[in-house]
XYZ file of N, CA and C in Angstrom:
528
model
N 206.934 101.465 -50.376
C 205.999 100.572 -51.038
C 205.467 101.260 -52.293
N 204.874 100.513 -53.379
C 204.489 101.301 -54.758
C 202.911 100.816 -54.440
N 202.437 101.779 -54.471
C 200.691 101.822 -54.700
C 200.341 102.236 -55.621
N 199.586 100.832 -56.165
C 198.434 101.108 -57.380
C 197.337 101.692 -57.162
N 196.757 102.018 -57.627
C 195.184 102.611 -57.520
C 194.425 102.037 -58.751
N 193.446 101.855 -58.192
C 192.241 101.299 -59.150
C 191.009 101.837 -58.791
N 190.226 102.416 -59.372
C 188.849 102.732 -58.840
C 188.058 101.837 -59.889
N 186.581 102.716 -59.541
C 185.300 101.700 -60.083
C 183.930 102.532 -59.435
N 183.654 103.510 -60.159
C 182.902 104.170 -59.733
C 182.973 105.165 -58.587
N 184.132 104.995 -58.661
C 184.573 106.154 -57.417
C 185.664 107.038 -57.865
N 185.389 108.586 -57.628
C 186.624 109.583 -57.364
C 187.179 109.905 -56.350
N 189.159 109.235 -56.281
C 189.595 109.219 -55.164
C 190.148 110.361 -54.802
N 189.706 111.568 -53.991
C 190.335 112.727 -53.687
C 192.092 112.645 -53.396
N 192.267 113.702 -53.577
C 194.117 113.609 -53.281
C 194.363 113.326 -51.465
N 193.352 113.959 -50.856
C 193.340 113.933 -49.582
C 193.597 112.335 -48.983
N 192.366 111.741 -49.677
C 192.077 110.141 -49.293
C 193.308 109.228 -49.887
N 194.036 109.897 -50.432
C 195.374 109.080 -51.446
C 196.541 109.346 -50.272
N 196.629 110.319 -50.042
C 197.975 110.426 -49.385
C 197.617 109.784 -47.521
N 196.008 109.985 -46.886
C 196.045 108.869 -45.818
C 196.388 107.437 -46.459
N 195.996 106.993 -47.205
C 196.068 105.528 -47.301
C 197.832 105.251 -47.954
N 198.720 106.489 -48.384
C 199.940 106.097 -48.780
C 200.244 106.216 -47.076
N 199.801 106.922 -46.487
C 200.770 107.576 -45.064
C 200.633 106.092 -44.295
N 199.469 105.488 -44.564
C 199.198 104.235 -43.802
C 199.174 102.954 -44.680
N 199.692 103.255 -45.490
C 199.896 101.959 -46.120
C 201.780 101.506 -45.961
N 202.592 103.046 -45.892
C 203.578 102.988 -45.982
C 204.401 102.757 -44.384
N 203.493 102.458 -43.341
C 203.951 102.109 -42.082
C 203.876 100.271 -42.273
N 203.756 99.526 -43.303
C 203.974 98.538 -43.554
C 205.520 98.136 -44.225
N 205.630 98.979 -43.837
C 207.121 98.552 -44.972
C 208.363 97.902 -43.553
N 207.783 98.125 -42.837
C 208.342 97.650 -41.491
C 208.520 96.174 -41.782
N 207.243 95.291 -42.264
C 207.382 94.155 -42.224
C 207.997 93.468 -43.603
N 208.047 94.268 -44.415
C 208.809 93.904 -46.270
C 210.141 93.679 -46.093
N 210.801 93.273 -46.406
C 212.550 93.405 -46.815
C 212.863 94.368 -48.485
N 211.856 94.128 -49.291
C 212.279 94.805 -50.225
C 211.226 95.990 -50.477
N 210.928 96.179 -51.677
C 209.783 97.070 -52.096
C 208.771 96.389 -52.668
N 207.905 96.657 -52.164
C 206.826 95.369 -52.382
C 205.085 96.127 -52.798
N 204.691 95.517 -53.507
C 203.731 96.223 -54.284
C 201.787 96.143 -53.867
N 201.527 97.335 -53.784
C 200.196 97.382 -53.443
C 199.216 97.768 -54.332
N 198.693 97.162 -54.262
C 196.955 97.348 -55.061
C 195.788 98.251 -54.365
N 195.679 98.931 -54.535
C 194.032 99.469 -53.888
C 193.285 99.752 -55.021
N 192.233 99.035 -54.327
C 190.756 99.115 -55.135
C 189.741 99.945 -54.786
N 189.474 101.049 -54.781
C 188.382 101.698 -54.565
C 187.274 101.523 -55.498
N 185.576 101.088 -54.787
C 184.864 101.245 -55.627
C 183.723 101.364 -54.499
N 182.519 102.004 -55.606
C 181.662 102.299 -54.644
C 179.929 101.969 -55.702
N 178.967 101.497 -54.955
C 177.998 100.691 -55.172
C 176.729 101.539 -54.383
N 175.497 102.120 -54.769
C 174.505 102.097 -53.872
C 175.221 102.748 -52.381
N 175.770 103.591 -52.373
C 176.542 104.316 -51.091
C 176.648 103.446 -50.409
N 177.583 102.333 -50.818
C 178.454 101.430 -50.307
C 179.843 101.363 -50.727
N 181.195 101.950 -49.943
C 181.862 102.432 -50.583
C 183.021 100.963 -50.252
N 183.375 100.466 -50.934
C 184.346 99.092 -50.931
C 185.725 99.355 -51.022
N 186.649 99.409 -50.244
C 188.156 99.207 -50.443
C 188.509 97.793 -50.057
N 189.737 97.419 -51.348
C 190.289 96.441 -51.136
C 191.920 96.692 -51.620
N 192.664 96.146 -50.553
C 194.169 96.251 -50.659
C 194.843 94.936 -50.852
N 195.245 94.363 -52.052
C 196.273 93.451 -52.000
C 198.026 93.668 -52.285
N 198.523 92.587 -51.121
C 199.863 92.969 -51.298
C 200.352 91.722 -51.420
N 201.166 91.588 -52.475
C 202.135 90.628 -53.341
C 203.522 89.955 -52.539
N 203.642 89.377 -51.802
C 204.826 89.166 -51.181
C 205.155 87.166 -51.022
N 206.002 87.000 -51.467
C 207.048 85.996 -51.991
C 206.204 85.224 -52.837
N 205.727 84.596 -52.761
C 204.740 83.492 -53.824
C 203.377 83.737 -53.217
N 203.222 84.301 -52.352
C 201.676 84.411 -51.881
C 201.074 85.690 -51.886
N 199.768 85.858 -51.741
C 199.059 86.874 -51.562
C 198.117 87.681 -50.883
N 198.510 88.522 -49.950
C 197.639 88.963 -48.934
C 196.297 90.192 -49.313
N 195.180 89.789 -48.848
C 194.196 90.720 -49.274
C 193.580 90.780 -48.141
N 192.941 92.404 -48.095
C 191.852 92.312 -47.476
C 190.563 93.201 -47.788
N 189.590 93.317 -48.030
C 188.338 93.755 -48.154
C 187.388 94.212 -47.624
N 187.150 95.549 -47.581
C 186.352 95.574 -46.286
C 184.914 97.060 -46.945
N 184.180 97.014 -46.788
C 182.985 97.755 -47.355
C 182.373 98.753 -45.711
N 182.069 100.033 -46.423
C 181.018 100.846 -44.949
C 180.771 101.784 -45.804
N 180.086 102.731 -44.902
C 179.310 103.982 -46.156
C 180.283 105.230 -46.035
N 181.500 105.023 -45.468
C 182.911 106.279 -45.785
C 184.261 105.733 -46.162
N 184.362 105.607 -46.945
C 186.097 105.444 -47.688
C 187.063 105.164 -46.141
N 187.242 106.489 -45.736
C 187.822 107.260 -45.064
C 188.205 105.965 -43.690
N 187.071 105.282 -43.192
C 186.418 104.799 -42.453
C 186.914 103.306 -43.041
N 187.151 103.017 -44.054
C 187.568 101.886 -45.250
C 189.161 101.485 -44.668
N 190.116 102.859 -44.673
C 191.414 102.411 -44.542
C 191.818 101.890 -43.413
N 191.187 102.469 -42.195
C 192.141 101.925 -41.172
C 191.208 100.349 -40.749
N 190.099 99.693 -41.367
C 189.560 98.436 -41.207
C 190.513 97.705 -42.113
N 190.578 97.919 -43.340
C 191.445 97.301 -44.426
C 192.562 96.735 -43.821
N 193.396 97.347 -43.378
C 194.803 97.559 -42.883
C 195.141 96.965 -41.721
N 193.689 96.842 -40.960
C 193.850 96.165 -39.417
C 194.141 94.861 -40.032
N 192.910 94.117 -40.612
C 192.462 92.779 -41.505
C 194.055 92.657 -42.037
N 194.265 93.407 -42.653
C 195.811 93.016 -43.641
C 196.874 93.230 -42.484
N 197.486 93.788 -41.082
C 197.922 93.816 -40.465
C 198.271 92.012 -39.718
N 197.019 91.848 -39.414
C 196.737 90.320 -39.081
C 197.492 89.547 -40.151
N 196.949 89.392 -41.119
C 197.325 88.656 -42.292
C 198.959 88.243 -42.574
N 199.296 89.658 -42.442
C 201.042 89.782 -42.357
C 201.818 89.318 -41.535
N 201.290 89.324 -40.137
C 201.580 88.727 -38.692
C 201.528 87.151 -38.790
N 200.331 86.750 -38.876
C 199.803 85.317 -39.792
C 201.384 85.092 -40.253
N 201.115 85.274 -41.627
C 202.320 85.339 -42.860
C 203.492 84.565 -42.378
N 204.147 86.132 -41.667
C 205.160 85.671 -41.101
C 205.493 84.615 -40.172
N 204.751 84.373 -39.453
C 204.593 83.394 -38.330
C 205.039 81.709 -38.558
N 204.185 81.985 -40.217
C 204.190 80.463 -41.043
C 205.304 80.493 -41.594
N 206.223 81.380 -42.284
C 207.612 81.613 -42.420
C 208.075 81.204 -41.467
N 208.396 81.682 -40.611
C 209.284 81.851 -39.611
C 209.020 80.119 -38.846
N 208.385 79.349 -38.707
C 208.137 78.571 -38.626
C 208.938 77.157 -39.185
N 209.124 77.926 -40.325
C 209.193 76.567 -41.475
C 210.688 77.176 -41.648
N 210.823 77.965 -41.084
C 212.396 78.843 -41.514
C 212.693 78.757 -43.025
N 211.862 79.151 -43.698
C 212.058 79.209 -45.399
C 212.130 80.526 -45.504
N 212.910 81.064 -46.602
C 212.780 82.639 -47.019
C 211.673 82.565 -47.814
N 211.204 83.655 -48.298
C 210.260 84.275 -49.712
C 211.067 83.558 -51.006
N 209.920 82.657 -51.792
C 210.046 82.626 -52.819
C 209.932 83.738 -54.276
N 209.900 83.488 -55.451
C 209.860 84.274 -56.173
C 208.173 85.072 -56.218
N 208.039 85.858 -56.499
C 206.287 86.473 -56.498
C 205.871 85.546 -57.856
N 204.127 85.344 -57.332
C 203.748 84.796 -58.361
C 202.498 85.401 -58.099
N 201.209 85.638 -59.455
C 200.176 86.675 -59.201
C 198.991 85.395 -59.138
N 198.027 86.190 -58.281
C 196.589 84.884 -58.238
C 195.873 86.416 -58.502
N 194.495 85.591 -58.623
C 193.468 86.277 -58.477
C 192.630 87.070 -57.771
N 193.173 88.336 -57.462
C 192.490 88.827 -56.562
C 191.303 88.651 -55.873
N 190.882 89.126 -56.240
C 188.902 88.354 -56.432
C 188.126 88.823 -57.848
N 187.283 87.702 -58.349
C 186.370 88.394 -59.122
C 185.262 89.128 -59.027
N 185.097 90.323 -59.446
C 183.534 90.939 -58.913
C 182.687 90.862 -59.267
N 181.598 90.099 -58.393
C 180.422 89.193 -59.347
C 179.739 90.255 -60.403
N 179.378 89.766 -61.433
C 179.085 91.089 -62.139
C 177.367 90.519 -62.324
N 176.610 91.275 -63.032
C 175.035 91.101 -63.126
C 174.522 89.693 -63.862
N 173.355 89.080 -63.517
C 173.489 88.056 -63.996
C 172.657 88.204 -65.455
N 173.310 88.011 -66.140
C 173.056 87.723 -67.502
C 172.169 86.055 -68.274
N 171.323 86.161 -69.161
C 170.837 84.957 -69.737
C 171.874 83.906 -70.364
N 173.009 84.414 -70.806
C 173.442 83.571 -71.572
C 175.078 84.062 -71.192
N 175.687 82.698 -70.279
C 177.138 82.904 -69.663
C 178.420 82.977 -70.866
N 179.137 84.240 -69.996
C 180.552 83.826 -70.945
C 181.505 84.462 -70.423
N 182.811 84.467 -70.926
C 183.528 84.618 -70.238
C 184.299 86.059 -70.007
N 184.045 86.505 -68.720
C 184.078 87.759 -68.353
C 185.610 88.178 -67.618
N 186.367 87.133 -67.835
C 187.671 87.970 -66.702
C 188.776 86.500 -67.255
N 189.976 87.177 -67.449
C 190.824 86.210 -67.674
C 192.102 86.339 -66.738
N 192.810 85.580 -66.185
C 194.006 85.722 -65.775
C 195.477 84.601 -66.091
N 196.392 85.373 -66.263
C 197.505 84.468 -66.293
C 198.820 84.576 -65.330
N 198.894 83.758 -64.688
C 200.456 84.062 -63.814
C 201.276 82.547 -63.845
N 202.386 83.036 -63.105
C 203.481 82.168 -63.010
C 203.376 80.869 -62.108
N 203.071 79.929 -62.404
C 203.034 79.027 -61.312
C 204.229 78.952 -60.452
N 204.103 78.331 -59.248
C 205.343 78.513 -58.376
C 205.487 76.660 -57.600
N 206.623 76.316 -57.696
C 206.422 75.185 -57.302
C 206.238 75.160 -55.713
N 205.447 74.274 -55.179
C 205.290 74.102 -53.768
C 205.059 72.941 -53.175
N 204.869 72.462 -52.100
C 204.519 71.075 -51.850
C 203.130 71.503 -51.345
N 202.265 70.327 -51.137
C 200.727 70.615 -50.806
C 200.888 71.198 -49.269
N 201.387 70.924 -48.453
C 201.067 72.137 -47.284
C 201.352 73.161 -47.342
N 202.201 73.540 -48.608
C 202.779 75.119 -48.671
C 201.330 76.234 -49.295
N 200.802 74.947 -50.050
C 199.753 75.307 -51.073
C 198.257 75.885 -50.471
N 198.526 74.709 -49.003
C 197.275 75.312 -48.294
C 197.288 76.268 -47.483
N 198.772 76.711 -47.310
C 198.856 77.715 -46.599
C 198.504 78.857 -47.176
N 199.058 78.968 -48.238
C 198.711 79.983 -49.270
C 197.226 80.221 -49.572
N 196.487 79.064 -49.584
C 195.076 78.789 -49.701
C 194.110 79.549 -48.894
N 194.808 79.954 -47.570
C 194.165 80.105 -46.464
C 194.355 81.561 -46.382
N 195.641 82.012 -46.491
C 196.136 83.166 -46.599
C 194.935 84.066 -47.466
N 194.897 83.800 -48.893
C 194.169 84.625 -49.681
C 192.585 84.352 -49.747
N 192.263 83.763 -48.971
C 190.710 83.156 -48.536
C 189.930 83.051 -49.882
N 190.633 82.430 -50.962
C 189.754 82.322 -52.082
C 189.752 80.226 -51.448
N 188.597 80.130 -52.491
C 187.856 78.619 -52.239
C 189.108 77.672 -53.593
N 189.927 77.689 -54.093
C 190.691 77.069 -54.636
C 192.242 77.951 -54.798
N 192.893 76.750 -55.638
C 194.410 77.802 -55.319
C 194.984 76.538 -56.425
N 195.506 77.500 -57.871
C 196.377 76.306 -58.646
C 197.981 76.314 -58.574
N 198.476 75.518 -58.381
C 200.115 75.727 -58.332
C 200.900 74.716 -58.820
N 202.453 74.417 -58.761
C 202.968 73.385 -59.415
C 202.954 72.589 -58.502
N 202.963 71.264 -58.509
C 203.262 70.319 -57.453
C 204.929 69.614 -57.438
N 205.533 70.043 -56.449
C 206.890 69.993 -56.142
C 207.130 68.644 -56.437
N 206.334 67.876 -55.703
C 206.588 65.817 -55.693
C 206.320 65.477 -56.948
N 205.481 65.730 -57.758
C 204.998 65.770 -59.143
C 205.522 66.237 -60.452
N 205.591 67.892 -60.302
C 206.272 68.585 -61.275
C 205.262 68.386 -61.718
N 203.269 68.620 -61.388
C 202.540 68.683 -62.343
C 201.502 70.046 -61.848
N 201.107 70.360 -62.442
C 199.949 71.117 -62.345
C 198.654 70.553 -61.443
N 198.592 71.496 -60.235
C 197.581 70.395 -59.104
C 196.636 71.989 -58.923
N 195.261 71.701 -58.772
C 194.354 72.655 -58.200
C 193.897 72.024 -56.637
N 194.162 72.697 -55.983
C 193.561 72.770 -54.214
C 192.829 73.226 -53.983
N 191.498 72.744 -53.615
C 190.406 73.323 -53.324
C 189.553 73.205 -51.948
N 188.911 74.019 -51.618
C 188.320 73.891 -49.874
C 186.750 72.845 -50.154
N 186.770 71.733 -49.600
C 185.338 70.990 -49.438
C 184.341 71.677 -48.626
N 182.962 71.677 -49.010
C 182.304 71.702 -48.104
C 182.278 71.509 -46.887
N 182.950 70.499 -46.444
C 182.838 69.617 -44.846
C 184.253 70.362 -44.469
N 184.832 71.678 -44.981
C 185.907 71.988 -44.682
C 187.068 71.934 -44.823
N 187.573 70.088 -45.220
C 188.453 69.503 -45.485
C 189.417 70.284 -46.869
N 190.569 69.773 -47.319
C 191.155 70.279 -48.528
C 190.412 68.952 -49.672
N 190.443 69.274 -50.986
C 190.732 68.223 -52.080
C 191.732 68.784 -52.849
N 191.976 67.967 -53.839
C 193.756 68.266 -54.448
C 193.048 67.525 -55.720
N 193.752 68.049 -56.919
C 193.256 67.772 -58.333
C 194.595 67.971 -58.958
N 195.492 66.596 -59.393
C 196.497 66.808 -59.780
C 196.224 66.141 -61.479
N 196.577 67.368 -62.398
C 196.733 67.038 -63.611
C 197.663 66.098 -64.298
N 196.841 65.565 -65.423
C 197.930 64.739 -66.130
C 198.127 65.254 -67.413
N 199.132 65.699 -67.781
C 199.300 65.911 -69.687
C 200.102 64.843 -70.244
């Protein structure tokens, strides 16, 4: 597996790098190819935050997990993302579809301080991937963000999926 590193107020010792490669790299069990990891180290008010996302076929698995030792960070991270992968596959294997092409979402944004006067603080661009709307909510669910934009397969248009209050999905299919 290729691990990124990202910090944010934190210095990641060499020690704490090579547990989280030693245990990040007992995942490769479930990959077919080489498949790419993110870690986020950051730390807040001796609150030390790791987050690991991993990129695999059109979707995206994360997990996030905060305590007052790093150390203490990896093997919660990894349980959470262990699940996730299990999940994953399950819904594959299900639908008997292979992995589509990778396409990037948004990790999460990190709320930043609130300011008087809003603007725009974080941009992203990726590949849309065509899907049909149950593929979309699967994906939806997977990366536990509250919306998810993708192509719409029946359409061929640009649709945003989003989680309602009352739980339910809504669907916002564009017109150009």
């Amino acid at each position: 597996m290729r691990i990124e590193y990202l910090t944010k107020n934190y210095q990641a010792a060499e020690k704490l790098k090579d547990l989280i490669e030693k245990k990040v790299n007992r995942l490769d069990k479930f990959f077919e190819n080489d498949t790419a990891v993110k870690v986020m180290l950051k730390q807040a008010n001796d609150v030390h935050t790791m987050e690991l996302t991993i990129f695999v076929g059109s979707g995206v698995l994360r997990s996030e997990v905060s305590s007052d030792n790093m150390y203490d960070n990896v093997d919660l991270a990894l349980g959470k993302l262990e699940k996730q992968i299990i999940k994953h596959h399950k819904k594959i294997a299900d639908k008997s579809k292979k992995f589509r092409e990778p396409a990037i979402t948004d990790a999460s944004a990190a709320p930043s301080e609130p300011e008087q006067e809003n603007k725009l603080v974080r941009s992203k661009a990726y590949k849309l991937t065509p899907m049909t709307v149950e593929d979309a909510i699967d994906e939806l669910e997977l990366i536990g963000h509250s919306f998810y934009v993708f192509e719409n397969m029946e359409t061929s248009r640009v649709a945003v999926l989003y989680r309602r209050n009352d739980g339910n999905y809504g669907l916002i299919d564009a017109q150009i």
